[in-house]
Coordinates of C-alpha atoms and ligand atoms in Angstrom, one line a residue:
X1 CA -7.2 -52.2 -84.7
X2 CA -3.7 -52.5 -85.0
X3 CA -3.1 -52.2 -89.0
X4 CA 0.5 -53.1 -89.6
X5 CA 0.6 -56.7 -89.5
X6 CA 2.6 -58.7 -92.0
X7 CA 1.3 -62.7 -92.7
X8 CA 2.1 -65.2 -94.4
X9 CA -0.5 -67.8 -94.8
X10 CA 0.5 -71.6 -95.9
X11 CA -1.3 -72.6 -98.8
X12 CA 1.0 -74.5 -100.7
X13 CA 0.3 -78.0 -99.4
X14 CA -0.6 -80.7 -101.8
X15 CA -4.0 -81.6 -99.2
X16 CA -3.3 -85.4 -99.6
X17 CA -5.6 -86.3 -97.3
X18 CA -8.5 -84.9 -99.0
X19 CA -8.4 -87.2 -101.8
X20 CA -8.6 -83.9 -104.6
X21 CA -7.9 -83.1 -108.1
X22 CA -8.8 -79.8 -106.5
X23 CA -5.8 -78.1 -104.1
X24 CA -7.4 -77.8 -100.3
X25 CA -7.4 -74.0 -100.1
X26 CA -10.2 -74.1 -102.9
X27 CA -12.5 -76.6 -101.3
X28 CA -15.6 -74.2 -100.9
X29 CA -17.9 -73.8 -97.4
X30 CA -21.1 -72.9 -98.2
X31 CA -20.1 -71.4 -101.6
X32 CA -16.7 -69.8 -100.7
X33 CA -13.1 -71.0 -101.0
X34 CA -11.6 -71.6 -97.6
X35 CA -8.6 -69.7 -98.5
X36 CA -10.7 -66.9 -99.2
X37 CA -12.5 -66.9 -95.4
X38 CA -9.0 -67.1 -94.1
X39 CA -7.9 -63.8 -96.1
X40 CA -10.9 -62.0 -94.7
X41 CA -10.3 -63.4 -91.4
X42 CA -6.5 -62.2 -91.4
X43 CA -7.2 -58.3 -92.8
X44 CA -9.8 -58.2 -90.5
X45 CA -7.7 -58.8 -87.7
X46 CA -5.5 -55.9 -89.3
X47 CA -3.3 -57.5 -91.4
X48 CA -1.7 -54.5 -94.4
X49 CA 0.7 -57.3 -95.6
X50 CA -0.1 -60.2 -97.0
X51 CA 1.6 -62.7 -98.6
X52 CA -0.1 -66.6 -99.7
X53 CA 2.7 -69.1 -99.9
X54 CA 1.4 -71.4 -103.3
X55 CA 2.6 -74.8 -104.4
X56 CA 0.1 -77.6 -105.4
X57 CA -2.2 -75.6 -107.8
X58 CA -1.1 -72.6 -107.3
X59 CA -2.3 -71.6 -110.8
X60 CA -5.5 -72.9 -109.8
X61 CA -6.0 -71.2 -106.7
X62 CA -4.3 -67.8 -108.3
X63 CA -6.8 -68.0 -110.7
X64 CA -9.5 -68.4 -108.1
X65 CA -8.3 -65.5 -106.3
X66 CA -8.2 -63.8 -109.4
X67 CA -11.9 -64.0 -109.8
X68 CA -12.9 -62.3 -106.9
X69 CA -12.7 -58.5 -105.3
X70 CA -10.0 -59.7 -103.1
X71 CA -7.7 -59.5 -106.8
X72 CA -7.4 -55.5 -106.1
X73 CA -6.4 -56.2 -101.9
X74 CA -2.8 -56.1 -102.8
X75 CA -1.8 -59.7 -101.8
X76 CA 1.5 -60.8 -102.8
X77 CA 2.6 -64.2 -103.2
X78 CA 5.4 -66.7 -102.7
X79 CA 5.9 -70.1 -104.7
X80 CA 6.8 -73.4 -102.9
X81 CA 8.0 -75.7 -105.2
X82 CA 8.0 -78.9 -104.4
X83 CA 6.1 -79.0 -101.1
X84 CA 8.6 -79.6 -98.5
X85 CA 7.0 -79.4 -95.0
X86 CA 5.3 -75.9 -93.6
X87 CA 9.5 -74.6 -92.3
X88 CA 10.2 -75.0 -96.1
X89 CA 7.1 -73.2 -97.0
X90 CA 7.8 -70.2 -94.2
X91 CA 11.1 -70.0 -95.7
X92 CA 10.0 -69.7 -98.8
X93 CA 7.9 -66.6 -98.0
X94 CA 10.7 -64.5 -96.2
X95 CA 13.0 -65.0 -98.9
X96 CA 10.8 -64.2 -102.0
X97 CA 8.6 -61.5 -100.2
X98 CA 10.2 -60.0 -97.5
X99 CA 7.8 -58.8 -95.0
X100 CA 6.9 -54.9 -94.3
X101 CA 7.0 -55.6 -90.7
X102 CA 9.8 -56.5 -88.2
X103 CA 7.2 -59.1 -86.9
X104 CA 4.9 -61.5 -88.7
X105 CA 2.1 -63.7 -88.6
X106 CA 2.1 -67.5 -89.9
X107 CA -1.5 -68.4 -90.5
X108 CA -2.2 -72.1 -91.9
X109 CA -4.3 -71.9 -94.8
X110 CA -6.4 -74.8 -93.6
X111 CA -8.3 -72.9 -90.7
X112 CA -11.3 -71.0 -92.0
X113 CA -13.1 -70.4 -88.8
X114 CA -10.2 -68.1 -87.5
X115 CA -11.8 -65.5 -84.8
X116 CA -10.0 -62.3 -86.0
X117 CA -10.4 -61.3 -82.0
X118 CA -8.8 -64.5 -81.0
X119 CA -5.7 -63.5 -83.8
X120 CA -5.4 -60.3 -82.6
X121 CA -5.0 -61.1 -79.2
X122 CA -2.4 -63.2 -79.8
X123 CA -0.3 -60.9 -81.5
X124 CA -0.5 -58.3 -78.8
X125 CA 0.4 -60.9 -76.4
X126 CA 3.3 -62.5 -78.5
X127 CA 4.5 -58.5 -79.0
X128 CA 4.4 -58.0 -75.2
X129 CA 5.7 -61.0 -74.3
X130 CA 9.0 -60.5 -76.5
X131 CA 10.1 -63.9 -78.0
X132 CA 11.3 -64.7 -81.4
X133 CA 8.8 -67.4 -82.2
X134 CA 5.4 -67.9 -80.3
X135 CA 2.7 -70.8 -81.3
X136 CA -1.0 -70.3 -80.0
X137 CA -1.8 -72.6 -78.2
X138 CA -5.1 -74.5 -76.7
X139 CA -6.4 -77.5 -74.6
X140 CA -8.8 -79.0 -77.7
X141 CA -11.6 -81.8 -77.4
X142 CA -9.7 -84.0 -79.9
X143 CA -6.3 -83.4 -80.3
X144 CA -6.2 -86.3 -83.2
X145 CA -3.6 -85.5 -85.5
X146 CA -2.6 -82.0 -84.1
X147 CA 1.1 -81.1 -82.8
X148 CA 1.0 -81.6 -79.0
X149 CA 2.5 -78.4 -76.7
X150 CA 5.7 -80.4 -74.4
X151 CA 5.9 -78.5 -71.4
X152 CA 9.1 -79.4 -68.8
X153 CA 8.5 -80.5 -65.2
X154 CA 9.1 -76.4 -64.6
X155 CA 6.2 -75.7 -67.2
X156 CA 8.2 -74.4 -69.9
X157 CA 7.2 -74.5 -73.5
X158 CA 10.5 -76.7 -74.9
X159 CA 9.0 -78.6 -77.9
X160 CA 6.0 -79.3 -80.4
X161 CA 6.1 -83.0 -80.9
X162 CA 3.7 -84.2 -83.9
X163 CA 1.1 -86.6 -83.3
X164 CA 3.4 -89.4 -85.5
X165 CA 6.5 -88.7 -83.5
X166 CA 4.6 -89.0 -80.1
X167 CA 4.7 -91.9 -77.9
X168 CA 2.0 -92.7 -75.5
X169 CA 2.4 -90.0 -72.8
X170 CA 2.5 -87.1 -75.5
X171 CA -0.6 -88.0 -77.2
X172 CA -2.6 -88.0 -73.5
X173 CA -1.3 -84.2 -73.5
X174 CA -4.8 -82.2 -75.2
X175 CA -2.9 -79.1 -75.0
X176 CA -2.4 -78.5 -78.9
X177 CA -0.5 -76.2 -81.5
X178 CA -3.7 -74.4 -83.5
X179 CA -1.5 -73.7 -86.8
X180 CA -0.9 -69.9 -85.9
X181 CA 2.4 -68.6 -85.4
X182 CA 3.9 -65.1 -84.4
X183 CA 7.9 -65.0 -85.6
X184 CA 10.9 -62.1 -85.2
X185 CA 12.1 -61.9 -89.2
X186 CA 15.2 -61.2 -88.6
X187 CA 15.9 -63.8 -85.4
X188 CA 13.6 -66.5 -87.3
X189 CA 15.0 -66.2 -91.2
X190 CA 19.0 -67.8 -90.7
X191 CA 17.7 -70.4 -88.1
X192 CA 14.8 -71.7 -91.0
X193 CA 17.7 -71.4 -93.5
X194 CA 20.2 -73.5 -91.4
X195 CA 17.2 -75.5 -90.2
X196 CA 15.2 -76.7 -93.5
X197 CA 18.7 -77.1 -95.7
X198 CA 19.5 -80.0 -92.3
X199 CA 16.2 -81.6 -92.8
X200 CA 16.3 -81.5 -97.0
X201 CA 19.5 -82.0 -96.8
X202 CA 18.9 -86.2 -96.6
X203 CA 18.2 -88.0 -100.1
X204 CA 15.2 -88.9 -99.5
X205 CA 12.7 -86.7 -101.5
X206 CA 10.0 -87.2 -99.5
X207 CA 11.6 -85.8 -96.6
X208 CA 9.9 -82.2 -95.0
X209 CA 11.2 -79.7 -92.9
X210 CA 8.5 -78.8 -90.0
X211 CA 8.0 -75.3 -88.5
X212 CA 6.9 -77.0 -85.9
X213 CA 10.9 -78.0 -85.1
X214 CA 11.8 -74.7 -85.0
X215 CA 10.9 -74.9 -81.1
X216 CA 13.9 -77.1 -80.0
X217 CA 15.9 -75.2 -82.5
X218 CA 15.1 -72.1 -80.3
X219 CA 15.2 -74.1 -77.1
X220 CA 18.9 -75.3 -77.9
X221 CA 20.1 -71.9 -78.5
X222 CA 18.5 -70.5 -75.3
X223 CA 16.1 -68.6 -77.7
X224 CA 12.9 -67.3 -75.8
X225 CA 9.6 -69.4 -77.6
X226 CA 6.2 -68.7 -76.2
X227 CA 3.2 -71.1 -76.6
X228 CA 0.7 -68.5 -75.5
X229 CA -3.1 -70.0 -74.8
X230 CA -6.0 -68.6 -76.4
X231 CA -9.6 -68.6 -76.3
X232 CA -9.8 -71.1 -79.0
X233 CA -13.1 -73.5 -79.1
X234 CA -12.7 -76.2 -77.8
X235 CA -14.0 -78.2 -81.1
X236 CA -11.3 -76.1 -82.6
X237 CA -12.1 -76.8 -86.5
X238 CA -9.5 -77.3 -89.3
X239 CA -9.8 -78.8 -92.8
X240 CA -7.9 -81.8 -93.2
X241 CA -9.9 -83.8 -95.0
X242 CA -13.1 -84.6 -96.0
X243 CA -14.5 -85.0 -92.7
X244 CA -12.9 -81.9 -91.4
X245 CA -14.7 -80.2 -94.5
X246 CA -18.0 -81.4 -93.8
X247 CA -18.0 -80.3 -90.3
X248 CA -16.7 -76.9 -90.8
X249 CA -19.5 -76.5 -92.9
X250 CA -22.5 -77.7 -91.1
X251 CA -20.9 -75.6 -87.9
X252 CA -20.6 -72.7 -90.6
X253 CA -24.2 -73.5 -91.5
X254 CA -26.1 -73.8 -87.9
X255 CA -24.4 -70.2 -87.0
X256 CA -25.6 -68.8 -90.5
X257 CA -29.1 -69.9 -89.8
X258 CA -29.2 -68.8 -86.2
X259 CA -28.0 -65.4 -87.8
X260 CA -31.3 -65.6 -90.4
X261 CA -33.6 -66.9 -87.7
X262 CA -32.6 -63.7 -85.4
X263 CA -33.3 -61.4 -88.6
X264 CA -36.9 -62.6 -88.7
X265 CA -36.9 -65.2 -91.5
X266 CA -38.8 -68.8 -90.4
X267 CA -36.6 -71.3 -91.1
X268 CA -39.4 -74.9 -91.0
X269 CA -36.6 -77.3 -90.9
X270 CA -33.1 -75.7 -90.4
X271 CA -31.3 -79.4 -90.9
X272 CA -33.0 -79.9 -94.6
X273 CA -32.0 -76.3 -95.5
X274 CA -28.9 -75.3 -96.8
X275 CA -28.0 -71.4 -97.4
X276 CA -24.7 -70.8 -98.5
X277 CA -22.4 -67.2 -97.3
X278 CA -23.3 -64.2 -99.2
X279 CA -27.0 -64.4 -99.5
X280 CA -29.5 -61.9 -98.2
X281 CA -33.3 -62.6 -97.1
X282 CA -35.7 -60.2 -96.3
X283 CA -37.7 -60.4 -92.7
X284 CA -41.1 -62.5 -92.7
X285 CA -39.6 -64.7 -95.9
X286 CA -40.7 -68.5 -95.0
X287 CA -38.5 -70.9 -96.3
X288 CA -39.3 -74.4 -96.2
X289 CA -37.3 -77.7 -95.9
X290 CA -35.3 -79.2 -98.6
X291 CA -34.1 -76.0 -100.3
X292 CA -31.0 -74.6 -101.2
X293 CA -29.7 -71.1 -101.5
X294 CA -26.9 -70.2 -103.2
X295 CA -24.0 -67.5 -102.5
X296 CA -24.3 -64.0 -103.7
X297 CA -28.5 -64.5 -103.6
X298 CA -30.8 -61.7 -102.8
X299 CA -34.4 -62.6 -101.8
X300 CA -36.9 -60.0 -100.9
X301 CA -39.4 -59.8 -97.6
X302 CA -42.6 -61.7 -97.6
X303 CA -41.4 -64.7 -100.3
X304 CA -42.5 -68.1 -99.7
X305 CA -39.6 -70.3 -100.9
X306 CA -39.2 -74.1 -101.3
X307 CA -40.1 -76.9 -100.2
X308 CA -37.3 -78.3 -102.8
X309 CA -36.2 -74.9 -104.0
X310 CA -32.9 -74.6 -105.4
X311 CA -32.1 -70.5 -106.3
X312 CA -28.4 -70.4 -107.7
X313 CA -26.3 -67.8 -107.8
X314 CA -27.5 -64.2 -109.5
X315 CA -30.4 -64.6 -108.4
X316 CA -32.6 -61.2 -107.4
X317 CA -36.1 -62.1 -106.1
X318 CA -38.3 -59.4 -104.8
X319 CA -40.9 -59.1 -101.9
X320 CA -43.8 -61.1 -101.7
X321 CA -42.9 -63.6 -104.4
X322 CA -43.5 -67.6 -103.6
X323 CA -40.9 -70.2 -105.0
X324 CA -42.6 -73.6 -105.1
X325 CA -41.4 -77.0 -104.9
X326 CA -39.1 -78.7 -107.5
X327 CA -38.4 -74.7 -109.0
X328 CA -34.7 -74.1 -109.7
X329 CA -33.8 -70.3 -110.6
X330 CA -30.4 -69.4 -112.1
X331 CA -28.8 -65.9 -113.2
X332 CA -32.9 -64.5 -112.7
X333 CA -34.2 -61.7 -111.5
X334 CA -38.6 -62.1 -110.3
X335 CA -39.9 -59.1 -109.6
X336 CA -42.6 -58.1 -107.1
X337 CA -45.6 -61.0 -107.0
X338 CA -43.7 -63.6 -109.0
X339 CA -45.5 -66.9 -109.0
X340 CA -43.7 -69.8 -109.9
X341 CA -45.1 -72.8 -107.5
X342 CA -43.9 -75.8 -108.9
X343 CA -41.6 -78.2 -110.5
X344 CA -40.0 -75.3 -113.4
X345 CA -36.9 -74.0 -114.3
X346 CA -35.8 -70.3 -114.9
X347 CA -32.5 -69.8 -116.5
X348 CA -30.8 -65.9 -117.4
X349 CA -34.6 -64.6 -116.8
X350 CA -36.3 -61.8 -116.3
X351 CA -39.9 -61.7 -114.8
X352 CA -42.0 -58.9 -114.6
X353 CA -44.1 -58.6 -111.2
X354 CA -47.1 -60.7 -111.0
X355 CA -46.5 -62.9 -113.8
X356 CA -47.0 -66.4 -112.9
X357 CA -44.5 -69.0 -114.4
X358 CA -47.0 -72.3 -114.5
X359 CA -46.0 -76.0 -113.4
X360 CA -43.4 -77.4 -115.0
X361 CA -42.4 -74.4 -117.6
X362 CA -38.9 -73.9 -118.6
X363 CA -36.8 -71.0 -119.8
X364 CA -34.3 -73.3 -122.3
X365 CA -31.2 -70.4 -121.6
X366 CA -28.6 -73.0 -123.0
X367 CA -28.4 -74.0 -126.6
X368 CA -25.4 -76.4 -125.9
X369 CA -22.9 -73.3 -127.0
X370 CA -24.2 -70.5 -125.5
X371 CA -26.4 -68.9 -122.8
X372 CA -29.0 -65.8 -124.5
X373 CA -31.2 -64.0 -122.1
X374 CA -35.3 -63.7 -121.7
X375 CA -37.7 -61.0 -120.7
X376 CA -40.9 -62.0 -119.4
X377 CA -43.3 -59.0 -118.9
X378 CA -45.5 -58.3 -116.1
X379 CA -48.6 -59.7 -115.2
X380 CA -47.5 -62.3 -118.2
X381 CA -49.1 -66.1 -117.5
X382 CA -46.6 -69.1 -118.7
X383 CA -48.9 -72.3 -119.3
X384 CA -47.8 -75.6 -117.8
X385 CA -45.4 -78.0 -119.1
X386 CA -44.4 -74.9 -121.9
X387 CA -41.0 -74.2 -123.0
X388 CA -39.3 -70.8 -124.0
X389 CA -36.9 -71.5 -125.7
X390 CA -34.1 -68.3 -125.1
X391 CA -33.2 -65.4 -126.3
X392 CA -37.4 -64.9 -125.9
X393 CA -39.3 -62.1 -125.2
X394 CA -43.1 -62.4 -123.9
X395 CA -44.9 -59.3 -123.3
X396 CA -46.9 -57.5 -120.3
X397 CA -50.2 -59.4 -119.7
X398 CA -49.6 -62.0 -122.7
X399 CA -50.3 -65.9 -122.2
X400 CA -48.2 -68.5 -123.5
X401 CA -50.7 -71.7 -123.7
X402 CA -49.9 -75.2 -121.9
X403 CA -47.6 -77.0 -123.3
X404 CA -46.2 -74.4 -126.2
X405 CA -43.0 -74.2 -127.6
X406 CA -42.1 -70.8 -128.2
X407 CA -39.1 -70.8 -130.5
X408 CA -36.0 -68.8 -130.0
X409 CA -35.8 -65.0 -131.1
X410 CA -39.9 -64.7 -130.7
X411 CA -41.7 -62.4 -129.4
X412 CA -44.7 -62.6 -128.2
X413 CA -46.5 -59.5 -127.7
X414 CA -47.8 -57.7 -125.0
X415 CA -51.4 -59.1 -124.2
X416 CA -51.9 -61.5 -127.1
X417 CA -52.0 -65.5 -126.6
X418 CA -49.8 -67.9 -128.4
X419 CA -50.2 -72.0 -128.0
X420 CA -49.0 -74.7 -129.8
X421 CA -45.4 -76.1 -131.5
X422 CA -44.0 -73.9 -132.6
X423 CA -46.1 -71.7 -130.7
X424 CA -48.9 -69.1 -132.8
X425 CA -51.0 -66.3 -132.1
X426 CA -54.0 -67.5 -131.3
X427 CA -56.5 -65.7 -133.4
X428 CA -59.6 -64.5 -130.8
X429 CA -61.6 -65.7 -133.5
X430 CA -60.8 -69.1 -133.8
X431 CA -60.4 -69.0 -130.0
X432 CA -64.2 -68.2 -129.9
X433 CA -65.5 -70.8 -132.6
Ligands
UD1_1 C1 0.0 -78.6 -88.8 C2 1.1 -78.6 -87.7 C3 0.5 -79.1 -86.4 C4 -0.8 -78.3 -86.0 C5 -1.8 -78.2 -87.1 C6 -2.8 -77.2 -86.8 C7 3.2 -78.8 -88.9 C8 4.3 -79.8 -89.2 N1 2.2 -79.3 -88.1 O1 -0.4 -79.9 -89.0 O2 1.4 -79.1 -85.4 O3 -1.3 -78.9 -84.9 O4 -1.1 -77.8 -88.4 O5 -3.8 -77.1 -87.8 O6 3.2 -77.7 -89.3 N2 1.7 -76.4 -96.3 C9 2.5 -75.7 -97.2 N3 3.6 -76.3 -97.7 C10 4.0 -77.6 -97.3 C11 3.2 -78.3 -96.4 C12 2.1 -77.6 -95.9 O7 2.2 -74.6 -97.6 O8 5.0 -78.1 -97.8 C13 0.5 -75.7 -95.8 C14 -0.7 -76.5 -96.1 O9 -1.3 -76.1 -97.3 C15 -1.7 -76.1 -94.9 C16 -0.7 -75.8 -93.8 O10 0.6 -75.6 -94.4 O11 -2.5 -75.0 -95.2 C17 -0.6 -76.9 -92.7 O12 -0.3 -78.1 -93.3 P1 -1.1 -79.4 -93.0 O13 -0.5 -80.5 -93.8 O14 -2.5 -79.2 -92.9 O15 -0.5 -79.6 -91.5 P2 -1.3 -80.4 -90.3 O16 -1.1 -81.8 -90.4 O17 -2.7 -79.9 -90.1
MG2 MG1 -3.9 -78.9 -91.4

């Protein structure tokens, strides 16, 4: 792999047609921000230089990015401000972080299913073939919406016309500009500069300066532009809205579950399950329709999980544990043996192997201020419909009685019995009489 590849991916954009608060980059598919699958897409494909162009929310999404390993991968980044078209947004990038590389990659920040083959490829091909600016290009099932490749009567590549600047005839052409671009810096940066200050240059604000123009700019100059083809899917998926979102993910989905399926975990109803990136499930681990995994958890071999299982994020569970319907797990770790079959709720809890958490018990981890942790021992048995109220502590082998109410701070020690609200030692007396 070819490691010294300089991009710039376009982030900026204010996502207007996904109706947000929330900037498009950050828009999660199965529990990750799509700006982060496109970074991982891009340094796998051998990208050392990386810069994000930011606009709308950029302190949101910096903050984001902040949050996750990627922080410590060196990525620099580049402020659009305001949002003038994806030629601005380029622009912007060469000037305020001038690339390592005599070459660089333009990546839209809206593509999460990038094939880092597919980008690879293309900049091998674009380096071979020797232009300034090359486009990727590929025939696409629906090319709704997507800048159409405009070939002359010879074939050549001479424009990229937009789908609201093209007549009849352009729209019929399926042959379609995926978003990824391959320019020469130093051919590239005083055509953008001359090129973007033309199109801003009118007074209307709303006015944006294209990349996609840069073609004819080329073209005019007798400039050599390449739209080079690639071995893009024909369903070739982007986010632009909503709709886009929802289909990225349930294609993300049905290819994470084949992935699960192959690794020997039973899937009963793959279109009622939902399993989010990140996760890890041991072989011979059944889960069962309606349940929902979350990113980052870990379950063991042999579990039984769901129906209606929700297990959130920090979540550890074991081999041969079983996860029953209506159970939701968050920030918990179940040991070896858990039982916890139906309809409770496990919160910042530890739960020592073969303790069995009863129907309907909950671990209250949330005081309305703040979250406190709870230990419950091995072998331990949690009575139905009781409440633990946290930080709690119940021991190896003790019993907490139906319906109790064990108050914050208690312990309840190893093998004793406590029932009631508040919940008391039972005294093996009394129990007797
Ligand atoms: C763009 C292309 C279109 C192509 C399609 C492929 C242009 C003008 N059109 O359309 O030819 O077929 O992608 O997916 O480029 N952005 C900025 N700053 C801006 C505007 C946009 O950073 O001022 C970023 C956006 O955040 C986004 C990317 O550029 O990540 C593309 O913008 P978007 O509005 O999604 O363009 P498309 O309509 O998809
Ligand atoms: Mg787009």
């Amino acid at each position: 792999m070819d490691a010294s590849l300089s991009t710039i991916i376009l982030a900026a954009g204010r996502g207007s047609r996904m109706k947000s608060d929330l900037p498009k980059v950050l828009h999660q598919i199965l529990g990750v921000p799509m700006i982060e699958l496109v970074i991982e897409k891009v340094r796998q494909a051998g990208s050392d230089d990386l810069t994000l162009v930011l606009g709308h929310g950029a302190d949101q999404v910096q903050r984001a990015l902040g949050e996750t390993s990627i922080r410590s991968a060196m990525i620099r980044s580049a402020i659009q401000q305001p949002q003038r078209g994806t030629a601005d947004a380029v622009l912007a990038a060469l000037v305020q972080q001038p690339p390592s590389h005599p070459d660089v990659l333009v990546v839209n920040g809206d593509l999460p299913d990038l094939d880092p083959e597919l980008l690879t490829r293309f900049v091998a091909d674009h380096r071979s073939g020797g232009s300034a600016f090359s486009v990727a290009s590929a025939r696409v099932a629906d090319p709704q919406g997507m800048g159409r490749i405009v070939r002359n009567d010879r074939g050549d590549f001479v424009a990229i016309v937009e789908q609201q600047d093209a007549d009849e005839t352009v729209r019929c052409i399926d042959e379609v500009n995926l978003g990824l671009y391959m320019l020469h810096v130093e051919t590239l940066l005083p055509l953008l500069e001359e090129m973007v200050s033309e199109d801003l240059s009118a007074a209307d604000p709303a006015a944006e300066s294209y990349l996609t123009r840069v073609v004819e700019v080329l073209v005019q100059k007798s400039l050599s532009v390449a739209a080079i083809p690639v071995a893009a899917d024909r369903q070739f998926l982007q986010v632009n809205d909503r709709r886009g979102l929802a289909r990225v993910s349930r294609v993300f989905q049905d290819r994470l579950q084949i992935q699960w399926l192959d690794a020997g975990v039973t899937i009963v109803d793959p279109l009622t399950t939902w399993i989010e990136l990140g996760v890890e499930i041991g072989s011979d681990t059944v889960i069962h329709p309606q349940t929902v995994i979350r990113r980052g958890v870990q379950v063991g071999r042999h579990c039984e999980i769901g129906p209606f299982a929700h297990l959130r994020g920090g979540t550890v569970i074991e081999d041969d544990v079983k996860v029953g319907d209506f159970v939701e797990i968050n920030r918990s770790h179940l040991e070896c043996g858990v039982r916890a079959k139906h309809l409770a709720y496990l919160g910042d809890t530890r739960v020592g192997s073969g303790a069995n958490i009863g129907a309907g018990a909950v671990i209250a981890n949330y005081d309305g201020t703040h979250k406190s942790p709870t230990v419950i021992g091995e072998r331990a048995f949690i009575g139905s419909g009781s409440v633990i109220v946290a930080p709690g502590d119940i021991g190896a082998d003790a019993v907490v009685g139906a319906g109790a109410v064990v108050p914050s701070g208690k312990t309840v020690e190893p093998g004793s019995v406590v029932i009631g609200v508040p919940a008391r030692k039972l005294n093996p007396d009394n129990a007797r009489s």
